[in-house]
């Protein structure tokens, strides 16, 4: 099968990509540019028929790709990386319009696409051989077939390709469903990929939440790779159970950051602020609770406040902004609720205003709540916005228990000059990724997944490849 070659990539027209072709619809919706509140371009709302057609095309493309040697699959993926570079600027601009994130951070997300694919192409698929007197056991891993990736709105491009790269490398076909809030870069990246991959191998069908549910129910989809909220993750698992689909659930988090008393306060406080407010707090593994040793609490918080006041919030191309807006009106209202609740309960705003100023875009100034109680909403729930609580601690066992006292377990951070001691604390935290002396920086080099309600399974890195594969053991007895 040869690639389908959608030529003439345009950045102001958007299509679903089914069987190697652009597919529109009379039924369209729009994302909203969160910096301006204005509608972005129309995009087709994928129907169940579009999904069924995509699954049929994927079923045709899969066996050929599965039987393509791994080295050849890597070669194709790497050729795509070379070609992709010419679209970098257009994709950055598009990502800015759909998410509102500052241009330099949009550039990091677009740049991560090549990084993700190249790193995955450096991996080999695990295999194992065991010999004994009577037999040899070959443990091999085979692709699942047709996979689907359901994507949230906070990192619409890298989270799409973060599923496409391992799925294709391991020999699967994959259909991506972008979030209705941010359909643009995901659809466009898959359109660009058509130049290199056979029709049906990598497809995108954007639509509403119902389309996601239809994917989970589809009898010929073997796996759902889902990234999104815990509430939706539970629905995904329930619907997928009917066909015993494999699921990977990458869900929400309420990451704790523990600050040990020996830190360099001036150096670490701004870093901790960045961990909390990166992407305006709209990061699954952002720092969402900050525990500072009581001996340095006051000074550390003051440094955090000083740095936070220097953080500029605004339009993607406007000045040296570090933060953009909340991505969509629904999330904007949710985050404002945390402000209203903190104000109503009389919590202390160390920096930031209890009343969110309204304007054209969905902007919120980064805000720190000083020492709210353990049962406050801002401690117990994930705001997914630029508001974070700090609390003091004095006893290490107690603060570890406090950090672990949540149904979530995605990421965590520990900060301390004594790296050995900080690493020991890290090993006692119930989370999928724990960062010592860094804020949360997920990487394609390592599996990313959550403990407890933050998810099931994980993807990326060598271990993550197994999420797209079945184990098959060949038991060969000596004749
Ligand atoms: P969401 O759960 O509302 O939506 C995610 C995707 O699921 C969207 O594409 C949506 O259309 C689809 N969907 C909705 N209902 C569905 C259903 N019943 N069946 C199948 N699909 C359905 O999440 P969101 O608001 O887009 O994203 C924010 C959440 O995602 C936060 O909680 C954040 O922590 C989490 N997140 C997790 C990770 C991670 O890797 N763990 C990464 C980014 C975001």
XYZ file of C-alpha atoms and ligand atoms in Angstrom:
523
model
C 0.000 0.000 0.000
C 1.397 3.403 -0.833
C 0.826 6.588 1.168
C -2.281 8.562 0.372
C -0.634 11.970 -0.163
C -3.045 14.669 0.916
C -1.211 17.501 -0.781
C -1.882 21.183 -0.305
C -2.011 21.413 3.481
C -4.025 24.520 4.400
C -4.074 25.954 7.908
C -7.499 27.557 7.716
C -9.526 24.544 6.571
C -10.046 21.507 8.757
C -11.166 17.997 7.964
C -11.485 14.631 9.530
C -9.050 12.207 7.936
C -10.670 8.915 6.987
C -9.056 6.286 4.768
C -6.344 8.695 3.682
C -8.778 11.395 2.561
C -10.066 14.674 3.884
C -13.665 14.349 4.964
C -15.950 17.256 5.790
C -19.480 17.354 7.132
C -22.524 19.621 6.998
C -22.503 19.334 10.749
C -19.728 21.578 12.096
C -18.620 23.134 15.350
C -15.956 25.695 16.353
C -13.303 25.975 18.961
C -12.938 29.364 20.644
C -9.741 31.369 20.722
C -9.431 31.747 24.505
C -7.344 34.906 24.268
C -10.067 36.774 22.423
C -13.258 34.798 23.018
C -13.783 34.689 19.237
C -14.750 31.587 17.270
C -11.990 29.751 15.447
C -12.590 27.969 12.131
C -15.416 25.475 11.584
C -14.512 21.776 11.942
C -16.620 18.787 10.972
C -18.390 16.868 13.722
C -17.602 13.235 12.996
C -20.619 10.921 12.777
C -20.887 7.267 13.744
C -20.666 6.503 10.009
C -17.370 8.401 9.796
C -16.103 6.342 12.715
C -17.260 3.062 11.176
C -15.579 3.960 7.882
C -12.369 4.826 9.715
C -12.429 1.507 11.573
C -12.965 -0.398 8.305
C -10.040 1.434 6.685
C -7.862 0.781 9.740
C -8.694 -2.927 9.653
C -7.485 -3.048 6.046
C -4.299 -1.106 6.719
C -3.353 -2.938 9.911
C -2.124 -6.358 8.669
C 0.261 -4.840 6.118
C 1.779 -2.492 8.688
C 1.924 -5.236 11.348
C 3.924 -7.377 8.922
C 6.229 -4.495 7.959
C 9.578 -5.071 9.717
C 10.171 -2.863 12.754
C 13.197 -1.194 11.145
C 11.090 -0.226 8.128
C 8.346 1.153 10.377
C 10.969 3.246 12.187
C 12.346 4.458 8.867
C 8.893 5.686 7.807
C 8.309 7.441 11.132
C 11.716 9.136 10.950
C 11.135 10.256 7.359
C 7.928 11.866 8.560
C 9.945 13.740 11.223
C 12.210 15.236 8.531
C 9.223 16.334 6.481
C 7.254 17.677 9.461
C 9.735 20.523 10.132
C 8.357 22.691 7.297
C 4.996 22.954 9.129
C 6.459 23.999 12.482
C 5.625 27.712 12.320
C 2.107 27.136 11.015
C 1.415 24.593 13.729
C 2.768 26.903 16.450
C 0.472 29.693 15.262
C -2.461 27.285 15.123
C -1.721 25.948 18.607
C -1.605 29.515 19.945
C -5.011 30.208 18.426
C -6.616 27.072 19.767
C -5.103 27.037 23.278
C -3.979 30.631 23.877
C -0.638 29.425 25.279
C 2.346 31.768 24.875
C 4.177 31.266 21.594
C 7.373 29.997 23.231
C 5.450 27.234 25.020
C 3.477 26.405 21.878
C 6.870 26.060 20.161
C 7.980 23.586 22.840
C 4.847 21.500 22.292
C 5.268 21.456 18.514
C 8.992 20.695 18.901
C 8.138 17.778 21.170
C 6.460 15.952 18.272
C 9.732 15.120 16.575
C 11.312 14.389 19.967
C 8.567 11.915 20.820
C 8.780 10.069 17.554
C 12.574 10.016 17.427
C 12.859 8.742 20.976
C 10.338 5.987 20.337
C 12.241 5.028 17.193
C 15.328 4.440 19.352
C 13.471 1.692 21.223
C 13.195 -1.963 20.474
C 10.187 -4.066 21.256
C 10.939 -6.171 24.329
C 11.330 -9.939 23.920
C 12.525 -12.721 26.162
C 13.896 -16.234 25.667
C 14.173 -18.861 28.369
C 15.797 -22.270 27.784
C 15.571 -25.315 29.991
C 16.206 -29.020 29.439
C 12.920 -29.760 27.731
C 11.887 -26.533 26.000
C 12.514 -22.970 24.906
C 10.070 -20.181 25.785
C 9.857 -17.170 23.491
C 7.913 -14.276 24.991
C 6.971 -11.990 22.135
C 4.715 -8.982 21.846
C 2.263 -8.465 19.013
C 0.276 -5.352 18.099
C -3.353 -5.115 19.177
C -4.905 -4.014 15.860
C -7.065 -0.912 15.608
C -6.433 1.484 18.509
C -8.201 4.732 19.341
C -6.731 7.757 21.103
C -9.108 10.109 22.942
C -7.450 13.456 23.660
C -8.072 16.331 26.134
C -7.695 20.029 25.375
C -4.661 21.074 27.436
C -1.891 19.679 25.156
C -3.887 18.771 22.053
C -0.925 18.142 19.774
C 1.680 16.396 21.903
C -0.900 14.191 23.591
C -2.148 13.109 20.141
C 1.296 12.266 18.808
C 2.233 10.757 22.174
C -0.303 8.060 21.315
C 0.335 7.882 17.564
C 4.114 7.332 17.949
C 4.054 4.200 20.142
C 0.945 2.808 18.416
C 2.507 2.991 14.952
C 5.946 1.891 16.105
C 4.492 -1.276 17.603
C 2.580 -2.060 14.386
C -0.952 -0.872 15.163
C -3.366 1.361 13.277
C -4.716 4.313 15.258
C -7.663 6.703 15.099
C -7.387 9.955 17.038
C -10.353 11.844 18.479
C -9.352 15.378 19.474
C -11.239 17.297 22.142
C -14.099 19.380 20.719
C -12.473 22.374 22.471
C -9.157 21.953 20.604
C -9.646 20.016 17.380
C -7.263 21.950 15.136
C -3.637 20.868 15.587
C -4.515 17.204 16.120
C -6.514 17.030 12.875
C -3.834 18.920 10.959
C -0.952 16.761 12.216
C -2.779 13.603 11.145
C -3.523 15.201 7.767
C 0.187 15.929 7.322
C 1.021 12.321 8.223
C -0.965 11.040 5.230
C 2.023 11.841 3.021
C 3.902 8.931 4.626
C 1.450 6.365 5.891
C -0.943 4.092 4.026
C -4.624 5.115 4.022
C -6.320 3.992 7.217
C -3.160 3.613 9.291
C -3.360 6.916 11.109
C -6.696 8.701 11.017
C -8.495 11.455 12.912
C -12.200 11.744 13.556
C -13.078 14.765 15.623
C -16.463 15.185 17.208
C -18.372 15.482 20.422
C -18.207 13.414 23.592
C -20.713 10.935 22.082
C -18.156 10.014 19.430
C -15.709 9.115 22.204
C -18.351 6.866 23.755
C -18.985 5.261 20.342
C -15.282 4.503 20.034
C -15.325 2.792 23.435
C -18.312 0.684 22.383
C -17.032 -0.201 18.900
C -16.532 -3.964 18.571
C -13.594 -3.657 16.159
C -11.507 -1.224 18.180
C -9.061 -3.211 20.275
C -7.776 -0.521 22.571
C -8.698 2.895 23.933
C -5.828 5.121 24.934
C -7.628 7.807 26.894
C -6.288 11.005 28.422
C -8.738 13.191 30.299
C -10.659 13.587 33.517
C -11.225 10.907 36.141
C -15.004 11.151 35.706
C -14.784 10.473 31.959
C -12.104 7.810 32.480
C -14.554 5.809 34.579
C -17.142 6.031 31.773
C -14.515 4.955 29.228
C -13.680 1.898 31.299
C -17.322 1.008 31.821
C -18.195 1.251 28.118
C -14.998 -0.499 27.029
C -15.697 -3.392 29.411
C -18.553 -4.543 27.185
C -16.048 -5.644 24.521
C -13.176 -6.254 26.978
C -11.111 -3.641 25.206
C -7.691 -2.822 26.524
C -7.699 0.611 28.099
C -4.975 2.943 29.181
C -6.393 5.713 31.338
C -4.232 8.807 31.870
C -6.353 10.861 34.242
C -6.323 13.813 36.584
C -3.980 14.451 39.480
C -3.598 16.446 42.673
C 0.188 16.478 42.884
C 1.901 17.317 46.143
C 5.212 19.169 46.257
C 7.153 18.664 49.495
C 9.755 21.297 50.352
C 12.428 20.032 52.777
C 14.003 22.557 55.197
C 17.466 22.564 53.577
C 16.447 24.004 50.154
C 18.016 27.077 48.611
C 14.890 29.210 49.023
C 15.633 31.854 46.391
C 16.403 29.228 43.769
C 13.658 26.737 44.539
C 10.651 28.986 45.267
C 10.345 30.259 41.641
C 10.709 26.695 40.361
C 7.882 25.505 42.583
C 5.745 28.386 41.290
C 6.465 27.271 37.714
C 5.431 23.727 38.629
C 2.094 24.984 39.861
C 1.347 27.534 37.163
C 2.861 25.983 34.012
C 0.286 26.182 31.199
C -1.840 28.245 33.639
C -2.163 25.215 35.901
C -3.855 23.232 33.135
C -1.482 20.309 33.393
C -2.505 16.895 34.679
C 0.768 16.657 36.582
C 1.057 20.267 37.739
C 1.867 20.893 41.391
C -1.522 21.315 43.049
C -0.605 21.238 46.773
C 2.586 22.747 48.231
C 3.909 21.568 51.612
C 6.690 23.810 52.988
C 8.712 23.001 56.111
C 7.533 25.278 58.917
C 11.067 26.583 59.611
C 11.145 28.254 56.171
C 7.408 28.602 55.489
C 7.188 32.366 55.753
C 10.320 33.137 53.780
C 9.616 30.533 51.089
C 6.053 31.775 50.615
C 7.300 35.363 50.349
C 9.717 34.326 47.592
C 6.903 32.488 45.811
C 4.707 35.576 46.049
C 7.472 37.847 44.732
C 8.081 35.587 41.752
C 4.364 35.099 41.075
C 3.901 38.884 40.936
C 6.528 38.995 38.178
C 4.756 36.384 36.032
C 3.102 38.020 33.034
C -0.227 36.724 31.775
C -1.598 37.545 28.349
C -1.915 36.851 24.636
C 0.403 34.352 22.935
C 2.328 36.929 20.902
C 2.107 39.783 23.345
C 5.372 40.553 25.161
C 7.172 38.060 27.338
C 4.104 36.406 28.825
C 4.689 33.219 30.767
C 1.029 32.274 31.052
C -1.956 32.357 28.732
C -5.677 32.091 29.384
C -7.810 29.189 30.586
C -8.521 27.216 27.434
C -12.322 27.199 27.405
C -15.353 28.828 29.055
C -16.401 25.642 30.870
C -13.015 25.328 32.570
C -12.894 29.079 33.226
C -16.125 28.821 35.218
C -14.827 25.761 37.100
C -11.636 27.557 38.129
C -13.559 30.675 39.141
C -15.570 28.442 41.495
C -12.363 27.670 43.411
C -11.776 31.405 43.813
C -15.368 31.951 44.967
C -15.159 29.065 47.426
C -11.820 30.275 48.851
C -13.225 33.785 49.220
C -16.460 32.555 50.828
C -14.536 30.439 53.333
C -12.301 33.399 54.218
C -9.003 31.818 53.143
C -5.980 34.080 52.868
C -4.921 35.065 49.326
C -1.126 35.406 49.562
C -1.110 36.725 45.996
C -3.955 37.134 43.515
C -7.435 38.569 43.956
C -10.503 36.740 45.274
C -12.620 38.230 42.469
C -11.424 37.200 39.028
C -11.323 40.216 36.733
C -13.366 39.627 33.601
C -12.372 40.769 30.139
C -12.213 39.593 26.532
C -10.275 36.379 27.051
C -10.414 33.750 29.797
C -7.436 35.131 31.736
C -6.839 34.466 35.429
C -3.880 35.833 37.402
C -1.828 33.180 39.239
C -2.992 32.947 42.821
C -1.684 31.341 46.011
C -3.928 30.437 48.948
C -2.026 30.553 52.249
C -2.674 27.579 54.534
C -6.304 26.579 53.884
C -7.594 23.604 55.929
C -7.071 20.004 54.813
C -10.727 19.530 53.906
C -10.915 22.692 51.752
C -11.867 22.219 48.097
C -8.597 23.819 47.007
C -6.647 21.084 48.819
C -8.941 18.137 48.131
C -9.843 18.714 44.452
C -8.029 19.362 41.187
C -8.704 22.981 40.106
C -6.842 22.658 36.768
C -6.145 26.368 36.740
C -3.659 28.923 38.175
C -4.610 28.696 41.850
C -2.596 26.665 44.349
C -2.564 26.196 48.146
C 0.457 26.127 50.483
C 0.578 24.508 53.922
C 3.364 24.219 56.520
C 4.611 20.889 57.904
C 6.896 19.843 60.759
C 6.951 16.032 60.856
C 8.142 14.107 57.786
C 5.956 11.040 58.335
C 2.933 13.256 58.829
C 3.508 15.309 55.668
C 4.045 12.173 53.588
C 0.752 10.840 54.946
C -0.897 14.179 54.078
C 0.533 14.115 50.556
C -0.748 10.556 50.074
C -4.150 11.313 51.589
C -5.956 11.563 48.260
C -7.634 9.232 45.801
C -5.321 10.614 43.120
C -1.697 9.653 42.479
C -0.381 11.067 39.226
C 2.783 12.992 40.045
C 4.634 14.563 42.965
C 7.785 16.586 43.690
C 10.303 16.602 46.509
C 12.777 19.455 46.892
C 15.895 19.227 49.086
C 19.617 19.888 48.990
C 20.305 16.411 50.338
C 19.377 14.496 47.196
C 19.585 11.113 48.906
C 17.144 12.154 51.593
C 14.806 13.775 49.055
C 14.905 10.582 46.969
C 13.966 8.507 50.008
C 10.936 10.740 50.520
C 10.109 10.397 46.802
C 9.985 6.607 47.169
C 7.306 6.907 49.855
C 4.905 8.893 47.661
C 1.997 7.119 45.997
C 2.332 8.553 42.495
C 3.298 7.394 39.009
C 6.012 10.027 38.443
C 7.914 11.642 41.303
C 10.366 14.440 40.527
C 13.285 15.221 42.832
C 14.500 18.836 42.588
C 12.436 19.576 39.511
C 8.869 20.442 38.784
C 6.847 17.920 36.845
C 8.362 17.374 33.404
C 6.983 14.232 31.768
C 9.288 12.830 29.089
C 8.970 10.292 26.275
C 11.886 8.447 27.889
C 9.762 7.051 30.709
C 6.360 5.495 31.180
C 3.788 8.033 32.353
C 0.763 6.855 34.305
C -1.050 7.287 37.562
C -1.617 5.405 40.799
C -5.069 5.084 42.350
C -7.784 7.055 40.497
C -5.203 8.915 38.412
C -5.226 6.102 35.923
C -4.708 2.568 34.793
C -1.582 1.525 32.931
C 0.707 4.014 31.278
C 2.332 4.908 27.994
C 5.662 6.271 26.666
C 9.148 4.925 27.011
C 10.138 1.294 26.624
C 7.700 -0.025 29.241
C 4.918 2.058 27.719
C 5.233 0.230 24.387
C 3.642 -2.797 26.019
C 0.405 -0.814 26.384
C -0.056 -1.222 22.623
C 0.768 -4.930 22.519
C -0.428 -8.378 23.539
C 2.009 -10.903 24.964
C 2.338 -14.151 23.069
C 4.519 -16.943 24.401
C 5.686 -19.672 22.050
C 6.553 -22.821 24.042
C 8.823 -25.002 21.909
C 9.462 -28.511 23.272
C 12.453 -30.494 22.110
C 11.394 -33.213 19.721
P -12.550 15.190 29.573
O -12.541 13.901 30.314
O -13.705 16.086 29.729
O -12.409 14.943 27.992
C -11.341 14.214 27.427
C -11.783 13.597 26.117
O -12.791 12.613 26.376
C -12.383 14.570 25.113
O -11.907 14.247 23.822
C -13.881 14.278 25.214
O -14.608 14.590 24.041
C -13.871 12.773 25.474
N -15.081 12.229 26.116
C -15.999 12.877 26.866
N -16.952 12.021 27.309
C -16.600 10.799 26.835
C -17.165 9.493 26.981
N -18.276 9.276 27.691
N -16.532 8.451 26.390
C -15.387 8.644 25.698
N -14.820 9.862 25.511
C -15.420 10.926 26.082
O -11.177 15.904 29.993
P -10.664 17.356 29.602
O -11.486 18.361 30.349
O -10.542 17.461 28.124
O -9.179 17.338 30.199
C -8.854 17.758 31.494
C -8.580 16.560 32.388
O -7.638 15.694 31.764
C -7.946 16.954 33.707
O -8.546 16.225 34.778
C -6.494 16.546 33.563
O -5.825 16.282 34.777
C -6.614 15.335 32.685
N -5.371 15.078 31.964
C -4.656 13.973 32.262
C -3.434 13.740 31.623
C -2.617 12.520 31.933
O -1.746 12.191 31.140
N -2.837 11.859 33.044
C -2.975 14.647 30.662
C -3.743 15.773 30.368
C -4.947 15.982 31.021
